[in-house]
Structure formats: C-alpha cells, structure tokens
Coordinates of C-alpha atoms in Angstrom, one line a residue:
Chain K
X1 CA 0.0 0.0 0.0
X2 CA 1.0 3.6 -0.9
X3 CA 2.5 5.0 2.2
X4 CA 4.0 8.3 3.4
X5 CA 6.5 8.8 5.9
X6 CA 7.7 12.1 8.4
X7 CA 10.5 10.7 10.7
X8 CA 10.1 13.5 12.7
X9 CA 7.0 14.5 14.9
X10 CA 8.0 17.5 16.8
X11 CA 11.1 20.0 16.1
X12 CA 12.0 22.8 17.9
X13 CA 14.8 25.1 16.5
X14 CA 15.6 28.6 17.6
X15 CA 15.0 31.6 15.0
X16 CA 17.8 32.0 12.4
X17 CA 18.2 28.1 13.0
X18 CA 18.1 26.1 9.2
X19 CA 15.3 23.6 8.8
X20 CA 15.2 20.0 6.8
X21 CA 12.2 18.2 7.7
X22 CA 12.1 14.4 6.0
X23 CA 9.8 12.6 3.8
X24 CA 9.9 9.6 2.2
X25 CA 7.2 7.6 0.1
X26 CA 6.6 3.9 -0.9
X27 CA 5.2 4.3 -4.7
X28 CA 6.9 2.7 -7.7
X29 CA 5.4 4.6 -9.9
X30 CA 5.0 8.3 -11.2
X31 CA 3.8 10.8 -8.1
X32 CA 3.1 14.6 -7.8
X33 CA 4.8 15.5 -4.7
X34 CA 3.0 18.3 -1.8
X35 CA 4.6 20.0 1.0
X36 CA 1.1 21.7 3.2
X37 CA 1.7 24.0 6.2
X38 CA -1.1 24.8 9.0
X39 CA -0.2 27.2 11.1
X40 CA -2.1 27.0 14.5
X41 CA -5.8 27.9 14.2
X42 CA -5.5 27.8 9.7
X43 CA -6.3 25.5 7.2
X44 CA -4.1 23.6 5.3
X45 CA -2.0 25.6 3.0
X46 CA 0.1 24.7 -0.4
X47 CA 3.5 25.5 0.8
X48 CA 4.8 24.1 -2.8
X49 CA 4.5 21.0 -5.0
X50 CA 6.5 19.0 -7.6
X51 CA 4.6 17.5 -10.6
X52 CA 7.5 17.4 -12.9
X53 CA 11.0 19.2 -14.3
X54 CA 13.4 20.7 -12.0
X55 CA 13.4 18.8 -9.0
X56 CA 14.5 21.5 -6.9
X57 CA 11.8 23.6 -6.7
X58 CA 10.9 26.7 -4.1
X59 CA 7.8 27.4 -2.7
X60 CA 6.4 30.4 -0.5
X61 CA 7.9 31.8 2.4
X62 CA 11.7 30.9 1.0
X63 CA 10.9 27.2 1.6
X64 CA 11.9 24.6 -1.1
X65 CA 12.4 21.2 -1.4
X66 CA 14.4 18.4 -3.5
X67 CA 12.7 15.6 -5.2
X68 CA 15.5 12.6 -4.9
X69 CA 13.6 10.0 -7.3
X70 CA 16.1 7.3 -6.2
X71 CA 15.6 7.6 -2.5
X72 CA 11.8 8.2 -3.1
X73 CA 12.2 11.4 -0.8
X74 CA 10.8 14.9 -0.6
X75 CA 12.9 16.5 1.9
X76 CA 11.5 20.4 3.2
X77 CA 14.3 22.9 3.6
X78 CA 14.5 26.4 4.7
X79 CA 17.8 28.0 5.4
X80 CA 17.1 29.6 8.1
X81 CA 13.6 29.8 10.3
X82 CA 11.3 32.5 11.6
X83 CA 9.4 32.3 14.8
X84 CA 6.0 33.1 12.7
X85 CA 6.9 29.1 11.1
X86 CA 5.5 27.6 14.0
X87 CA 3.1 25.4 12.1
X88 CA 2.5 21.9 11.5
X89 CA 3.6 20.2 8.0
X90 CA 2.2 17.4 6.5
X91 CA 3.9 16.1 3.1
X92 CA 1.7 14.7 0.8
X93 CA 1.9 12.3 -2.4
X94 CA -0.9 11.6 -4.9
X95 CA 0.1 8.7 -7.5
X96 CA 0.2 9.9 -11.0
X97 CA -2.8 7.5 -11.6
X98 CA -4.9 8.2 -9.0
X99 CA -4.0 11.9 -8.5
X100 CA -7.6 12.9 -7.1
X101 CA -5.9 10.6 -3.9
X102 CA -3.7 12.4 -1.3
X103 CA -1.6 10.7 1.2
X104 CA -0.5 12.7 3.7
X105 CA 2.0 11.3 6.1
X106 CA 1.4 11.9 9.9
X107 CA 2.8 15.6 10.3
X108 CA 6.0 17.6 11.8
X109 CA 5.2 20.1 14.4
X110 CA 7.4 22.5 13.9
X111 CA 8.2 24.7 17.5
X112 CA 10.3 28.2 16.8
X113 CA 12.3 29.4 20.2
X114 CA 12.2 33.6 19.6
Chain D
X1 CA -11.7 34.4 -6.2
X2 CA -13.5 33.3 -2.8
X3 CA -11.7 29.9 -1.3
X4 CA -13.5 27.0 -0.3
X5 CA -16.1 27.3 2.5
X6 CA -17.5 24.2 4.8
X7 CA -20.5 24.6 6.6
X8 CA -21.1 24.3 9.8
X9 CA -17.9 25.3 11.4
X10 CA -18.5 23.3 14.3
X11 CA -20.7 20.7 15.3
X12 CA -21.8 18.6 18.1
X13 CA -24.0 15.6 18.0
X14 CA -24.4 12.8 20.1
X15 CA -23.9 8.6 19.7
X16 CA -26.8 7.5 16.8
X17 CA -27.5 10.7 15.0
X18 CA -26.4 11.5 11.7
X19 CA -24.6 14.2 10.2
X20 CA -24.9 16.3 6.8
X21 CA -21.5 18.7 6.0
X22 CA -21.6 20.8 3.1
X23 CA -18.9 22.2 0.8
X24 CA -18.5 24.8 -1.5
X25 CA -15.4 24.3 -3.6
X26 CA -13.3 27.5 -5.4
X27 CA -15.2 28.8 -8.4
X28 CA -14.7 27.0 -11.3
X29 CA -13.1 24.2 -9.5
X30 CA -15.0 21.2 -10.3
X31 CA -13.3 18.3 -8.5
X32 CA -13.8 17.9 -4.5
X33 CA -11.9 16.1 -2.1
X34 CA -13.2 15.2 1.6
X35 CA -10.7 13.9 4.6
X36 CA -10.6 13.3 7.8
X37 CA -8.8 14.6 10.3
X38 CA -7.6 13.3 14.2
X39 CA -4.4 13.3 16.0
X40 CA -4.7 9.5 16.3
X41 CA -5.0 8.7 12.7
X42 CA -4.0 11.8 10.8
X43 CA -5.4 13.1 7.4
X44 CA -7.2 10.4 5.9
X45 CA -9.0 10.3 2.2
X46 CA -12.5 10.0 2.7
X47 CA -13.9 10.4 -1.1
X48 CA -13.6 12.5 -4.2
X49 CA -16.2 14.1 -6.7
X50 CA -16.0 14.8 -10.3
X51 CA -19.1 16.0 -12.1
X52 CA -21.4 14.8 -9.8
X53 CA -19.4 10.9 -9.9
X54 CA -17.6 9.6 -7.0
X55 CA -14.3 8.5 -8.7
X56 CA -12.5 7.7 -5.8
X57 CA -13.0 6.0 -2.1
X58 CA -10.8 6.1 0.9
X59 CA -11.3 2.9 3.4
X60 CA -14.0 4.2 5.9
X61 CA -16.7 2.2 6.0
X62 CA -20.7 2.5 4.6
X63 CA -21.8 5.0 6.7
X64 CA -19.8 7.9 5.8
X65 CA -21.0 8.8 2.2
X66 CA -21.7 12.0 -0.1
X67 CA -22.4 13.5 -3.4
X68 CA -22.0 16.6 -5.7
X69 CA -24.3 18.5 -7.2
X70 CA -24.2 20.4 -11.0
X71 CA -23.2 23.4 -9.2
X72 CA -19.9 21.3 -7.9
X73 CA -21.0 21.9 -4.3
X74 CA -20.5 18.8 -2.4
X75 CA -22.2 16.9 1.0
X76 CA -21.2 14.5 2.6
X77 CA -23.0 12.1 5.6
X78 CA -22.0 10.5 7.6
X79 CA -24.7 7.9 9.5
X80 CA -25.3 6.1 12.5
X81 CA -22.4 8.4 14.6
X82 CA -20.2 6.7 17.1
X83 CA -18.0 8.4 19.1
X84 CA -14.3 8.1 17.3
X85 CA -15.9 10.3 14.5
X86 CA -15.3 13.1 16.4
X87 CA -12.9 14.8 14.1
X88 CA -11.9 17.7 11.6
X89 CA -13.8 17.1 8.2
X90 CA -11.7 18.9 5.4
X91 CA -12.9 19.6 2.1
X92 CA -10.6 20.7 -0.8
X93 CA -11.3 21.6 -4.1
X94 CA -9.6 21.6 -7.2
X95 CA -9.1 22.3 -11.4
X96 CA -9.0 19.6 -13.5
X97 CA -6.8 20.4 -16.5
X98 CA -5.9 17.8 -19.5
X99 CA -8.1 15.5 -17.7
X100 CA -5.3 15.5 -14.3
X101 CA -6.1 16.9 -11.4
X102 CA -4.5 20.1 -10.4
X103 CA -3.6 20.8 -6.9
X104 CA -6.2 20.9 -4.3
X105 CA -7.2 23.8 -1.8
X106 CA -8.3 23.4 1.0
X107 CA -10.9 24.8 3.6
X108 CA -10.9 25.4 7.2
X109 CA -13.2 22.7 8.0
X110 CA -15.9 21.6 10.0
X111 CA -15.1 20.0 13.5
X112 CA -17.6 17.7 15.0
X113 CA -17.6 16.4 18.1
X114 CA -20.0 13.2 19.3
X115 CA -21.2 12.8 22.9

C-alpha cells in the first residue's frame, strides 16, 4: 500500500536556526509531490509542489524542497527559520494514476524558540 | 476568487445521529476532495467528486457517504455516529486540467464532536 513517511513529529529550533524536515514515500510509480503548512488555528495551505522538471523547486515563504527520485524522498528545507513558522507540516503524495488521492504522512510540528 | 467554505464550522452531536457537511469548492473548480482529520489517525482520504461521480474511495466504512451537485457543491454524511468520529472534516477543491487533477485547496473545515 501507498504510504508516506515524516520521521520526525515535533522540532524545535531557535529563530535563524536552518530547517530539513524528512519525507519519504513507498510508490513505484509516477507521483506529484506536496509540501502543506497549517499554522495553529488555519487551514491547510500549499506550501509548494513537484509534478514534474526541475526537481529542486521553491515554494512560499523561501521554503523549497528536493525531489530525490532514487531515494523516493521529498525532503522540506528552509535555510534559516522565523518564529512566525510555528506550524504543522504534513507532506503529501498523490500517485500519477490516481492523482484525485492524497496521502499525507502523519505531520512535523514545527516549535520556533524567539 | 472566494476559497472553499464548509458549513457548519463546528458541530456537536451525540452517539446514533447523523450528520450532513456541506462544501462549496473555489469557483470554477469542479473536482472535491473530503478527509478526515484526528491526532490518532492523521489526514485520511474520505472520497472524491468529479461532475457529480464519485471516482475515488478512501477505506471508511458505509456509513460515511456523499455527493455533488451540477453546481460542484459537495455533501457529505455520515450515518449512524459513534463516538471516534469526532474529528476535523476537510474539504478541498480543485481544477481539472488535460483531464489530471490540479492541486487541491483546501478549507478550514468543519469540526464535530459526538457525545
């Protein structure tokens, strides 16, 4: 079954700190690939997405992430965090064949130290 | 453009009762999505609509069901409510283009809580 996974649940980093969160997916076949942020009290929000191209691609608030095909991961970064990124982030794959489908793995709360 | 809006907010029922959750997806977006949200289990796929078809199912069981209507604004019930359906319904909405979907957005939710 198609599966998503965050290895980390909760992160705490202190302002100016840089950020990698993981993701990893168990598909063998073509996926779109979602990072979604909720910050505390919001709905979900596209943070960015990979359908296809560059795999190194950028997304709002100077997040991006890297599509490694061989690894089959999605990896977040942002070089260097604010304390208004305290939100929870939830990657997401949706199979090429079945792209009405998200999976979203189980989250990363993210905690920012001012 | 307007984003999608769920209807109620929040909701409280109790063990037995049913439920009807409503949806109105971004104009012009014709495909919409339901999940589930709990801490325990996470974002789950409930169902997805596409011109009034339901083209895709998640693994819940027979009582949680919807539909779409021509105007693309979607319901969905759930029956016969037991208490682990407490939980934050999400609703997203998207474009189809070339016949694949586009990316979904989604809407604050509705939270319902069973006594």
């Amino acid at each position: 079954a198609q599966s998503v996974s965050q290895h980390n649940h909760h992160v705490i980093l202190s302002e100016a700190a840089s950020l990698e969160l993981g993701c990893n997916y168990s598909y063998g076949g073509t996926v779109n690939l979602f990072w979604y942020v909720q910050y505390p009290g919001q709905h979900l929000q596209l943070l960015l997405k990979y359908f296809s191209g560059d795999p190194l691609v950028k997304g709002i608030k100077g997040f991006e992430a890297e599509f490694i095909k061989s690894k089959f991961s999605f990896n977040l970064r942002k070089p260097s965090v604010q304390w208004s990124d305290t939100a929870e982030y939830f990657c997401a794959v949706t199979p090429y064949s079945s792209a009405s489908k998200i999976i979203f793995g189980s989250g990363t709360r993210l905690s920012i130290r001012p | 453009k307007a984003g999608v809006t769920q209807t109620p907010r929040y909701l409280i029922k109790t063990r037995g009762q049913q439920v009807t959750l409503s949806c109105s997806p971004i104009s012009g977006h014709r495909s919409v999505s339901w999940y589930q949200q709990t801490p325990g289990q996470g974002l789950q796929f409930l169902f997805e609509y596409f011109s009034e078809t339901q083209r895709n199912k998640g693994n819940f069981p027979g009582r949680f069901s919807g539909r779409q209507f021509s105007n693309s604004r979607s319901e969905m019930n759930v029956s016969t409510l037991e208490l682990g359906d407490s939980a934050l319904y999400l609703c997203a909405s998207s474009l189809m283009v070339g016949g694949l979907q586009e990316t979904q957005y989604f809407g604050p939710g509705t939270r319902l809580l069973v006594l």
